[in-house]
Coordinates of C-alpha atoms in Angstrom, one line a residue:
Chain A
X194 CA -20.6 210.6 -58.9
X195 CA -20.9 208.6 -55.7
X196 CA -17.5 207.0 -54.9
X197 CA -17.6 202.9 -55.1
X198 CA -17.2 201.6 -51.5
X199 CA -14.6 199.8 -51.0
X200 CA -14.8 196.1 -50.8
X201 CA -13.7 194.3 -47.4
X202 CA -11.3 192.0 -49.0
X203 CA -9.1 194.9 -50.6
X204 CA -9.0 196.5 -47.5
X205 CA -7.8 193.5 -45.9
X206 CA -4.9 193.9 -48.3
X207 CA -4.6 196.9 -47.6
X208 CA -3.5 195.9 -44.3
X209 CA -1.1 193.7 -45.2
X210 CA 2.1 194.3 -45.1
X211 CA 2.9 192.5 -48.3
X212 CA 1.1 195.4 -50.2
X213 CA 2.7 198.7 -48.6
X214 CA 3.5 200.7 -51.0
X215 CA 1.4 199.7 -53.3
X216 CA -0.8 201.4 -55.5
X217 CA -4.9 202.0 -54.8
X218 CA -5.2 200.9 -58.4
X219 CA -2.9 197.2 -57.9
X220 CA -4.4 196.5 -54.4
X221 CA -8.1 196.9 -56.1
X222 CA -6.4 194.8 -59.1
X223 CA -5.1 192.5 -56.8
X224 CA -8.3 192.3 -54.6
X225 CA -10.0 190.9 -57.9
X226 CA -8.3 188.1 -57.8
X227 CA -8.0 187.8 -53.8
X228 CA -10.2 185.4 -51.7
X229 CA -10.3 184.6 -48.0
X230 CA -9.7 181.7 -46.2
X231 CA -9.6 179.8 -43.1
X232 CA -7.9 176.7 -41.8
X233 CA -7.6 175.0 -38.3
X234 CA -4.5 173.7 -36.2
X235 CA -3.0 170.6 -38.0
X236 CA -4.1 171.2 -41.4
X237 CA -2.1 171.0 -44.5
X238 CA -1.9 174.0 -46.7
X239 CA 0.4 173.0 -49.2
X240 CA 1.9 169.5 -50.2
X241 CA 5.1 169.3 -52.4
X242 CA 4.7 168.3 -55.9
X243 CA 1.2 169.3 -56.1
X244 CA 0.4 171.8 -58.6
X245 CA 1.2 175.0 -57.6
X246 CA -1.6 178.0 -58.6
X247 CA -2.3 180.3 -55.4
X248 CA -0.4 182.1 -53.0
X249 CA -1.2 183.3 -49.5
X250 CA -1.1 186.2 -47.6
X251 CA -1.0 185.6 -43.8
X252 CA -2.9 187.9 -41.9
X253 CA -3.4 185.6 -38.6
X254 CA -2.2 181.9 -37.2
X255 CA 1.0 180.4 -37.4
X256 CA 2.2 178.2 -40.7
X257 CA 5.3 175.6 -41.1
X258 CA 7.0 175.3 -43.6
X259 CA 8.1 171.2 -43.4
X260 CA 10.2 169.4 -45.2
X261 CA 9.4 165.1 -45.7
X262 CA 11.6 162.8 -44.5
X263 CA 11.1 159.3 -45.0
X264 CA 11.8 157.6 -41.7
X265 CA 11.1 161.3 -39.6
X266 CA 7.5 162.4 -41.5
X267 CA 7.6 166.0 -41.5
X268 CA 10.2 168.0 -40.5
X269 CA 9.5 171.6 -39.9
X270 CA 11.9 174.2 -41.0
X271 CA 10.7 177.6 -40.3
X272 CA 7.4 178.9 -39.4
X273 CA 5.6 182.0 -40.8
X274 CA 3.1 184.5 -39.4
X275 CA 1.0 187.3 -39.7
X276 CA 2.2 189.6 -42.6
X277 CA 4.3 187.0 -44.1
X278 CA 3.6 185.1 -47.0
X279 CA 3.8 181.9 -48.1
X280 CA 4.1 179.9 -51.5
X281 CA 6.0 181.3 -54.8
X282 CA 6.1 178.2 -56.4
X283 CA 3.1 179.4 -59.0
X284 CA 5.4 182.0 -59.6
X285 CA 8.1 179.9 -61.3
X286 CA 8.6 176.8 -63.3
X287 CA 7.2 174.1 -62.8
X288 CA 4.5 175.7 -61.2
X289 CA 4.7 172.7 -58.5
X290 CA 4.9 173.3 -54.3
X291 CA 8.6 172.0 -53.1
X292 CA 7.8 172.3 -49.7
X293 CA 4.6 170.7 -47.5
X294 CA 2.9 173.9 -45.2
X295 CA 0.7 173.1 -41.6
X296 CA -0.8 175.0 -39.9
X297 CA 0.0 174.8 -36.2
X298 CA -3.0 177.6 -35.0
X299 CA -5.9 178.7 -36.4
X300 CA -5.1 180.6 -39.7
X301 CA -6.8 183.3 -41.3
X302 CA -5.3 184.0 -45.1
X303 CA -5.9 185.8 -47.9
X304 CA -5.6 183.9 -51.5
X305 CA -4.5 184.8 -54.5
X306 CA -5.1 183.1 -57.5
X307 CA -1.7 182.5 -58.6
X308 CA -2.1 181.4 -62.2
X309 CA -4.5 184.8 -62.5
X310 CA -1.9 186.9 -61.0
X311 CA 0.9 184.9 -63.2
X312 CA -1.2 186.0 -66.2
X313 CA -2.0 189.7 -65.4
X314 CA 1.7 189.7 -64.1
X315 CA 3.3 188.9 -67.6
X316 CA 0.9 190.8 -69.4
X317 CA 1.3 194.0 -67.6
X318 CA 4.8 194.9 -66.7
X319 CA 3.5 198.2 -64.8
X320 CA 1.6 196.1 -62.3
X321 CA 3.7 193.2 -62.6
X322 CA 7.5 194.2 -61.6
X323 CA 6.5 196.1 -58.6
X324 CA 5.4 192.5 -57.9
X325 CA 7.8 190.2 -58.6
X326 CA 10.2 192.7 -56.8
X327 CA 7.8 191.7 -53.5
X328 CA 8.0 188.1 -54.2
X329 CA 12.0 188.3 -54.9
X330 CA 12.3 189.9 -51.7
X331 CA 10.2 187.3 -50.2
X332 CA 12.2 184.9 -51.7
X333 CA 15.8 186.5 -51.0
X334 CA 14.5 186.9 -47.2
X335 CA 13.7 183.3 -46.7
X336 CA 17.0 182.3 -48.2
X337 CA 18.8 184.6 -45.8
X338 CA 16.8 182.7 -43.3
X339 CA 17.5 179.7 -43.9
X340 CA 21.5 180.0 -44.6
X341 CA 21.6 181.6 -40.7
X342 CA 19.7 178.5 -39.6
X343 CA 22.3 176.0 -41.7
X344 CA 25.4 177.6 -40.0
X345 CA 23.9 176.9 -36.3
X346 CA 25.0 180.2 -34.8
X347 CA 24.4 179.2 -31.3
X348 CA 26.2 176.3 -31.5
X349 CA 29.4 176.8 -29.2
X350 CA 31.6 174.2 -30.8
Chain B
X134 CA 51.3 193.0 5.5
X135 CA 47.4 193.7 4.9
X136 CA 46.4 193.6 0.9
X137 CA 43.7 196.0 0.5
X138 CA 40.6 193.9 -0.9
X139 CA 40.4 196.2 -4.4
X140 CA 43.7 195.3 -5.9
X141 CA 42.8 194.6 -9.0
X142 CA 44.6 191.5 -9.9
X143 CA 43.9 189.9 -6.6
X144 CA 41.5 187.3 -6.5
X145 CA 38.7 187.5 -3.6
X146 CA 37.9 184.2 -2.2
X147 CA 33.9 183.3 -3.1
X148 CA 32.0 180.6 -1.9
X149 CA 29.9 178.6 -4.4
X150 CA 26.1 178.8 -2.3
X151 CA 24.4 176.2 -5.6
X152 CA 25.1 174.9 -8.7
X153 CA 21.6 175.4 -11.0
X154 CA 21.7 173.5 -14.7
X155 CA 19.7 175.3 -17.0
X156 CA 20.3 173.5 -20.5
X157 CA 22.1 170.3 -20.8
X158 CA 25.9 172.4 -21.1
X159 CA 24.7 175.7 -19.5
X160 CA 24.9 176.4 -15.6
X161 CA 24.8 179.1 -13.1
X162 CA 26.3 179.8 -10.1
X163 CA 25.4 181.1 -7.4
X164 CA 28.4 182.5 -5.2
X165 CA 28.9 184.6 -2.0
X166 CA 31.8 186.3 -0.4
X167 CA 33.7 183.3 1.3
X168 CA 33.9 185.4 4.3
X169 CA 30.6 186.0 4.7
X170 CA 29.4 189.6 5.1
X171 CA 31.9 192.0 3.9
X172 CA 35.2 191.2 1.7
X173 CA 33.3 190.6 -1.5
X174 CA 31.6 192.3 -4.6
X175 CA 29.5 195.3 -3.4
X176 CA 28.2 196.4 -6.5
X177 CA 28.0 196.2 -10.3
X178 CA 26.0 197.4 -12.8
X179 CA 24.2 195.3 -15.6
X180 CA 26.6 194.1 -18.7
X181 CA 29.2 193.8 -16.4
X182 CA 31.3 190.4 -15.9
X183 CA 34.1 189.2 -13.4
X184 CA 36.8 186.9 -13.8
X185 CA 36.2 184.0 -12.4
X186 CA 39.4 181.8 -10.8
X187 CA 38.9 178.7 -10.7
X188 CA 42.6 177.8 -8.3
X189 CA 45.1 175.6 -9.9
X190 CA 43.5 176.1 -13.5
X191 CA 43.0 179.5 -15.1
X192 CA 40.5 182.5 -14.8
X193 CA 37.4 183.4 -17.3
X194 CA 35.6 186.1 -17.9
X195 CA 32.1 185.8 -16.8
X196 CA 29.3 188.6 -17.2
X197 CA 26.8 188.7 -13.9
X198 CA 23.3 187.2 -14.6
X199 CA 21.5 188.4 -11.5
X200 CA 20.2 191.4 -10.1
X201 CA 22.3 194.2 -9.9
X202 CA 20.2 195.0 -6.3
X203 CA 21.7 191.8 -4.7
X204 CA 24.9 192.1 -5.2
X205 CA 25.3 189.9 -1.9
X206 CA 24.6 186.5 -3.9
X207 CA 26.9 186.7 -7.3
X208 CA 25.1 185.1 -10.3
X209 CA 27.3 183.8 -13.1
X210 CA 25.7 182.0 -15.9
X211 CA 27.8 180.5 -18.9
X212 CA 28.6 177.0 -21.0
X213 CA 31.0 174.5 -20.0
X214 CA 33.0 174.6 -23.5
X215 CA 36.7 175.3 -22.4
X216 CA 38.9 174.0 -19.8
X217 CA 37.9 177.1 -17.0
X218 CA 34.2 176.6 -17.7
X219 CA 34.6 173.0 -17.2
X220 CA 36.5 173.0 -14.0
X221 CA 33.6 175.7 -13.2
X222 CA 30.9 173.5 -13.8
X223 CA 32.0 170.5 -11.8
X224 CA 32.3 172.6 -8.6
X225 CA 29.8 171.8 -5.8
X226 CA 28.2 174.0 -3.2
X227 CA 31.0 174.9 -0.3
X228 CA 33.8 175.0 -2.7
X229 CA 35.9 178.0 -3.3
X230 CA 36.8 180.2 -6.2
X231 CA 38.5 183.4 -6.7
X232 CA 37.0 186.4 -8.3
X233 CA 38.4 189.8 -9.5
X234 CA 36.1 192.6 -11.0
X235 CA 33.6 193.9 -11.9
X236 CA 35.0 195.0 -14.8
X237 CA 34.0 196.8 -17.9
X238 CA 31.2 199.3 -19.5
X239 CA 27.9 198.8 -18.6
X240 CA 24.2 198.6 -20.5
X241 CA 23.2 202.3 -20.3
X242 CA 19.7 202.5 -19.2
X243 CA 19.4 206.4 -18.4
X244 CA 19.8 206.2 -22.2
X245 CA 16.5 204.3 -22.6
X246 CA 14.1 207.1 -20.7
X247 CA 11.4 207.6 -22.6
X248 CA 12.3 205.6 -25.2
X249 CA 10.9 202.1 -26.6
X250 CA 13.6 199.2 -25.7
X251 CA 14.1 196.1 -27.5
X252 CA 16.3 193.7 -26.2
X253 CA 17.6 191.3 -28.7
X254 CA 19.6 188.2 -27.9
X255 CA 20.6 184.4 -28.2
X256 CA 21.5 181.3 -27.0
X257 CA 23.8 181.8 -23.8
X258 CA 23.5 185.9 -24.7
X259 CA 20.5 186.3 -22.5
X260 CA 22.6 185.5 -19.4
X261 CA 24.5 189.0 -19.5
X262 CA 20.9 191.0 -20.5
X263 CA 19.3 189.2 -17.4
X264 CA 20.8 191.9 -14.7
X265 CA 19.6 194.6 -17.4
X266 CA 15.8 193.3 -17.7
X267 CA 15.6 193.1 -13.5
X268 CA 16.9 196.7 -13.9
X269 CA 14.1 198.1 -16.8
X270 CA 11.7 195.5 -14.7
X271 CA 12.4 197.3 -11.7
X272 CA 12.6 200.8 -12.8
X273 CA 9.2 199.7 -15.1
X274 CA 7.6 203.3 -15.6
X275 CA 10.4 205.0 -16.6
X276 CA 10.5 203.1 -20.2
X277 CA 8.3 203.0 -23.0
X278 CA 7.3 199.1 -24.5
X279 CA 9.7 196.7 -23.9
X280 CA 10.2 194.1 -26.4
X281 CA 12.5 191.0 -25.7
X282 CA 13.3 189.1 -28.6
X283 CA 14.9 185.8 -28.2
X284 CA 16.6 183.1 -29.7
X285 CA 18.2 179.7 -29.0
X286 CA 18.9 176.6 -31.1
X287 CA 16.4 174.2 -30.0
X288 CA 13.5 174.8 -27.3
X289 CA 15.8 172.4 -25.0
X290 CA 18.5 174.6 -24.9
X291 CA 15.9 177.7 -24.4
X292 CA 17.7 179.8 -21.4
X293 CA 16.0 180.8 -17.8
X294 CA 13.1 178.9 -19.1
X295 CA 10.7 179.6 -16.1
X296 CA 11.4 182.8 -16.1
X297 CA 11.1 184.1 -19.7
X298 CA 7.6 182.7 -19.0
X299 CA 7.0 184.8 -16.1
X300 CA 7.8 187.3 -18.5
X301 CA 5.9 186.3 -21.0
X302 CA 2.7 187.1 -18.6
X303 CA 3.3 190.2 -17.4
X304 CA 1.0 192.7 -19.3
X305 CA 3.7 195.6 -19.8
X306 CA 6.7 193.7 -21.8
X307 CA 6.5 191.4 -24.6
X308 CA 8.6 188.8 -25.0
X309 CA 9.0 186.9 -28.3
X310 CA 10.9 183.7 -28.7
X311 CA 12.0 181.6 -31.6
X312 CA 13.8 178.2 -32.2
X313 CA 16.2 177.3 -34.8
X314 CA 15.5 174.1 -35.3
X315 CA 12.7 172.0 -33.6
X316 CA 10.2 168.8 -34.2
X317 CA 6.7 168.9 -34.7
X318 CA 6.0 168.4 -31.3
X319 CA 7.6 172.8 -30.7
X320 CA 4.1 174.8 -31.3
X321 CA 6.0 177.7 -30.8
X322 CA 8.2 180.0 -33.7
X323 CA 10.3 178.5 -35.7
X324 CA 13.6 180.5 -37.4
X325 CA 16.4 182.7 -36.4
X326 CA 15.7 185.8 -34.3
X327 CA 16.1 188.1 -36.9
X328 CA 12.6 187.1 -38.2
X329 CA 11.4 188.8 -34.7
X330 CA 12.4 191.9 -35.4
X331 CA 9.7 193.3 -38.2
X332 CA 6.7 192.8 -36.5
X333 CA 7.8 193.6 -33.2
X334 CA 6.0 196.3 -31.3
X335 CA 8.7 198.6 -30.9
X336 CA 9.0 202.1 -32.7
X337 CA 12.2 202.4 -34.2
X338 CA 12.2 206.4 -34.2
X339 CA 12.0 206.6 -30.3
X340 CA 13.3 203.1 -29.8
X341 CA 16.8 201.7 -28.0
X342 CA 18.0 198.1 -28.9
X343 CA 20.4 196.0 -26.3
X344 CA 21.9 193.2 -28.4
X345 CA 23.6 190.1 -27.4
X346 CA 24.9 187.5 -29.2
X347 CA 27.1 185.2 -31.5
X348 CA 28.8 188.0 -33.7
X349 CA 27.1 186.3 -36.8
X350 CA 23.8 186.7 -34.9
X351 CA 24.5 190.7 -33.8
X352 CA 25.4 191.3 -37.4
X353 CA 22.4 190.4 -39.1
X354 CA 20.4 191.7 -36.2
X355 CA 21.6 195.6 -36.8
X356 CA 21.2 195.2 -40.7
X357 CA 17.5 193.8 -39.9
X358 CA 17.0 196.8 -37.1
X359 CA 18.2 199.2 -40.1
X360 CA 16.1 198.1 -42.2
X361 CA 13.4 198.9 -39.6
X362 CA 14.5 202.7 -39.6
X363 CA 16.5 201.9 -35.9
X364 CA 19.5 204.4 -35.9
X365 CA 22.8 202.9 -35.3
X366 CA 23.6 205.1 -32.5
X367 CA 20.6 203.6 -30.4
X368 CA 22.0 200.2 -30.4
X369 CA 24.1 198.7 -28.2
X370 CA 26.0 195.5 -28.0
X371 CA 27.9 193.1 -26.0
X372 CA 31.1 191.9 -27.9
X373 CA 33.3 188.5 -26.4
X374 CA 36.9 188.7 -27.0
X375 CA 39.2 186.2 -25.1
X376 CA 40.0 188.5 -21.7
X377 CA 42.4 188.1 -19.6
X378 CA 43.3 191.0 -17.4
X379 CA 40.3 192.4 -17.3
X380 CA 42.2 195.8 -17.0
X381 CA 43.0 196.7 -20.7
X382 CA 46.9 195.7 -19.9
X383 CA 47.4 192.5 -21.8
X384 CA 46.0 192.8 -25.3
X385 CA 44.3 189.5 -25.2
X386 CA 40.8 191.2 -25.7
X387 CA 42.6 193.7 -28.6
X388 CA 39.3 195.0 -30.9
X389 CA 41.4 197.1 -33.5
X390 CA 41.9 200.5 -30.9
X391 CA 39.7 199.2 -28.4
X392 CA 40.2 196.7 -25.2
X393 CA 37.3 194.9 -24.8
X394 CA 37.5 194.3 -21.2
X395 CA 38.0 198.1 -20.6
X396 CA 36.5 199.9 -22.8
X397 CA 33.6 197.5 -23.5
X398 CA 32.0 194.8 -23.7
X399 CA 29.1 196.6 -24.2
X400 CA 29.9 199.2 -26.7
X401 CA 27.7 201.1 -28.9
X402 CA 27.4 199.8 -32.6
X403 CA 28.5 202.9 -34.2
X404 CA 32.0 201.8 -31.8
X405 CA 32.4 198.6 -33.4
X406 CA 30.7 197.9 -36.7
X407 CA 33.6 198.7 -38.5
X408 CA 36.0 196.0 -36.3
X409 CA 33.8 193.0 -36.6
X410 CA 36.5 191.4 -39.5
X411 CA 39.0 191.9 -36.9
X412 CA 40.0 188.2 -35.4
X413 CA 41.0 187.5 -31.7
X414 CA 44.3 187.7 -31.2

C-alpha cells in the first residue's frame, strides 16, 4: 500500500513546538482542523468580547497581547513569538476573547478551529487531555509571566 | 612611615576622568589613579567590584563595568538609590574618591571552553557582565554560540544602549532583549526575560549560563534554564549582599556559611540555591 504523503500543514505542526510530543495520529487529527494564515504589521488579531472560536499557533512575526484603556487606547502587555501560542478563550466559558492581540511584524500562524477542537476535545478524552494539559501549561506560563511583570523586579525602590 | 599601596583597608586616591548617564538614575564612572601612572588598580578580572569611598560619607561596593584589559581607566557603573551612590553620582570630573579592592570571585571563563554561553541578566545587572562579554568578545573563538539575554523595565531604562546594539550586529553572538512594560510606540519584545530563555539558541547539554540579577529575577531564571535541561552546576551567578569590608571580616555580606564579598559574589548556583531565603543581615 503506498504510504499517504503527508500534507504540508501537518508538518508545519509538526514543527511547532506546541505539538512535541505529540502523537503522529493527534498532529494528523489536529492538522484536520488546522489552517494557515497571514497578517501584516498593525493588524488586529483578536478583539476582547468577540466570540472566541480559534486559536493560533505562532510560527513567525511578533503578536501583543494589549489591554484597552479608555483615555490610553491600547496598552500592550506582553508580546508573543514564534512557537508560542496565543488565544484559550474558545477553550473556556464564555467562549469570548478578554484580551485585544496586534500584530507588530509580519505574522505567519497556524489556525485551529477552536470550537472543532472544543468538540473533538470533550468527545475524546484520549486526544483531548494530552491537550488541555498544553493549553494549561500555556495558561499557567503566561500567568507566571505576568505576576513577574506586576511585582517590577527591576525596580530599585 | 611609607604605607605600602596594597593594605587592604586603605583607600587609594582615584580621580574621577567623566561622569556618563546612561538611564535617568544609572551612571558610570570613569576613574584613574589620582597619581597618574602607577599607585592605582593594576588588574582585575571580570565579576569583580571595589569599594568605592566617597570621603566624608561612606564606601559601596561597586563591580567593574569595563574591560578587564584597561585596567588603567576604572569603570564603575551603578544607580544612585542610597546615600553613597548619591554622593557618587553628583561628583564631577577632577574630583577625588578612594578605592580599595578588587575584591572577590570572579566569572570563570576557562569554564566556558568549548561550551555554548548564555549570559542572562537585568536591569543595572548587565554592568558587572559587561567586563565578562569584552572578555568572551575578545577571546571570541575559544567559545561556542553566545547568547545574551536581557532585561530591563522599560526600553528607557535599557542599559549600555549603543552598545548592546553594536552587539546586536555582530554575526557570531546573539543578543536578545526584552521590556517589561512599554507603549505601543516599543516594536521590540515585550515580558520578563525568562520568556528569552526557550527559544534561545543555546544547547543546554554543552551550554554555561552567567546570570545576573534581582534575586527574584535569578530565581526564576535557573527554574526556567532547568526546565531547558541546563545543569545547575553550569550556572553561575552574581549575588548583592550589603558589603562592607570587602575582606570577609565583618559579617555584613553573611550568606548562611558564605561571605559574599570573599567568597563570592559570583558563586556557582549549586553554592547558593539553597541560601536565597536567607535575609541580609
Amino acid at each position: 500500500m503506498e504510504q499517504e504523503q503527508e500534507q504540508p500543514i501537518e508538518r508545519m505542526l509538526r514543527g511547532h513546538d506546541f505539538t512535541e510530543g505529540l502523537s503522529d495520529e493527534h498532529v494528523a487529527r489536529l492538522a484536520s482542523m488546522a489552517s494557515l494564515q497571514t497578517f501584516h504589521a498593525d493588524e488586529r488579531v483578536l478583539k476582547a468580547g468577540e466570540r472566541a472560536d480559534r486559536c493560533y499557533l505562532i510560527q513567525e512575526g511578533q503578536i501583543a497581547i494589549e489591554i484597552y484603556h479608555p483615555t490610553r487606547g491600547g496598552v500592550p502587555i506582553q508580546t508573543l513569538g514564534e512557537g508560542k501560542v496565543l488565544g484559550w478563550s474558545w477553550f473556556v466559558k464564555p467562549y469570548r476573547w478578554t484580551f485585544d492581540a496586534m500584530t507588530y511584524t509580519f505574522t505567519r500562524v497556524i489556525v485551529l478551529d477552536g470550537v472543532r477542537l472544543r468538540e473533538a476535545m470533550e468527545a475524546d478524552p484520549e486526544f483531548g487531555y494530552p491537550l488541555a494539559v498544553r493549553f494549561m501549561e500555556v495558561c499557567a506560563e503566561r500567568v507566571s509571566h505576568s505576576r513577574l511583570q506586576m511585582i517590577d523586579m527591576f525596580d530599585p525602590h | 612611615m611609607a604605607v605600602a599601596y596594597h593594605e587592604p583597608m586603605l583607600p587609594l586616591p582615584h580621580r574621577v576622568r567623566r561622569m556618563t548617564w546612561e538611564t535617568d538614575d544609572t551612571f558610570t564612572m570613569e576613574l584613574v589613579a589620582a597619581g597618574g601612572g602607577g599607585g592605582g588598580i593594576t588588574s582585575f578580572a571580570p565579576g569583580q567590584f571595589n569599594m568605592l569611598y566617597v570621603f566624608g560619607v561612606g564606601e559601596a561596593a561597586i563591580s567593574m563595568s569595563g574591560s578587564p584589559s584597561n585596567p588603567d581607566t576604572l569603570l564603575h557603573t551603578t544607580r544612585a538609590v542610597g546615600s553613597v551612590t548619591k554622593a557618587l553620582a553628583n561628583l564631577h570630573p577632577g574630583q577625588l574618591i578612594g578605592i580599595r579592592g578588587p575584591y572577590g570571585v570572579s566569572w570563570p571563563v576557562d569554564e566556558a571552553e568549548g561550551r555554548d554561553i548564555v549570559i542572562i541578566t537585568g536591569g543595572i545587572g548587565l554592568a558587572p557582565l559587561r567586563p565578562l562579554i569584552y572578555t568572551l568578545i575578545e577571546q571570541r573563538e575559544r567559545f561556542g554560540n553566545i547568547t545574551i539575554l536581557f532585561g530591563a523595565r522599560t526600553p528607557d531604562e535599557i542599559l549600555f544602549r549603543d552598545e548592546i546594539e553594536q552587539w546586536r550586529r555582530r554575526f557570531d553572538m546573539d543578543v536578545l532583549i526584552t521590556v517589561d512594560r512599554a507603549s505601543r510606540d516599543w516594536r521590540g519584545r515585550l515580558g520578563v526575560v525568562t520568556t528569552l530563555i526557550p527559544q534561545s539558541p543555546f544547547d543546554p547539554k554543552n551550554s554555561i549560563a552567567y546570570v545576573c540579577g534581582p534575586e527574584v529575577m535569578m530565581y526564576f531564571t535557573l527554574e526556567a534554564l532547568e526546565k531547558r535541561g541546563m545543569p545547575r552546576e553550569r550556572v553561575f551567578v552574581s549575588m548583592e549582599r550589603n558589603m562592607k569590608c570587602g575582606l570577609g571580616f565583618c559579617g555584613h555580606c553573611q550568606l548562611g556559611p558564605k561571605f559574599v564579598c570573599k567568597d563570592g559574589p559570583v558563586f556557582r548556583w549549586t553554592e547558593v540555591a539553597s541560601l536565597l531565603d536567607i535575609r541580609e543581615i
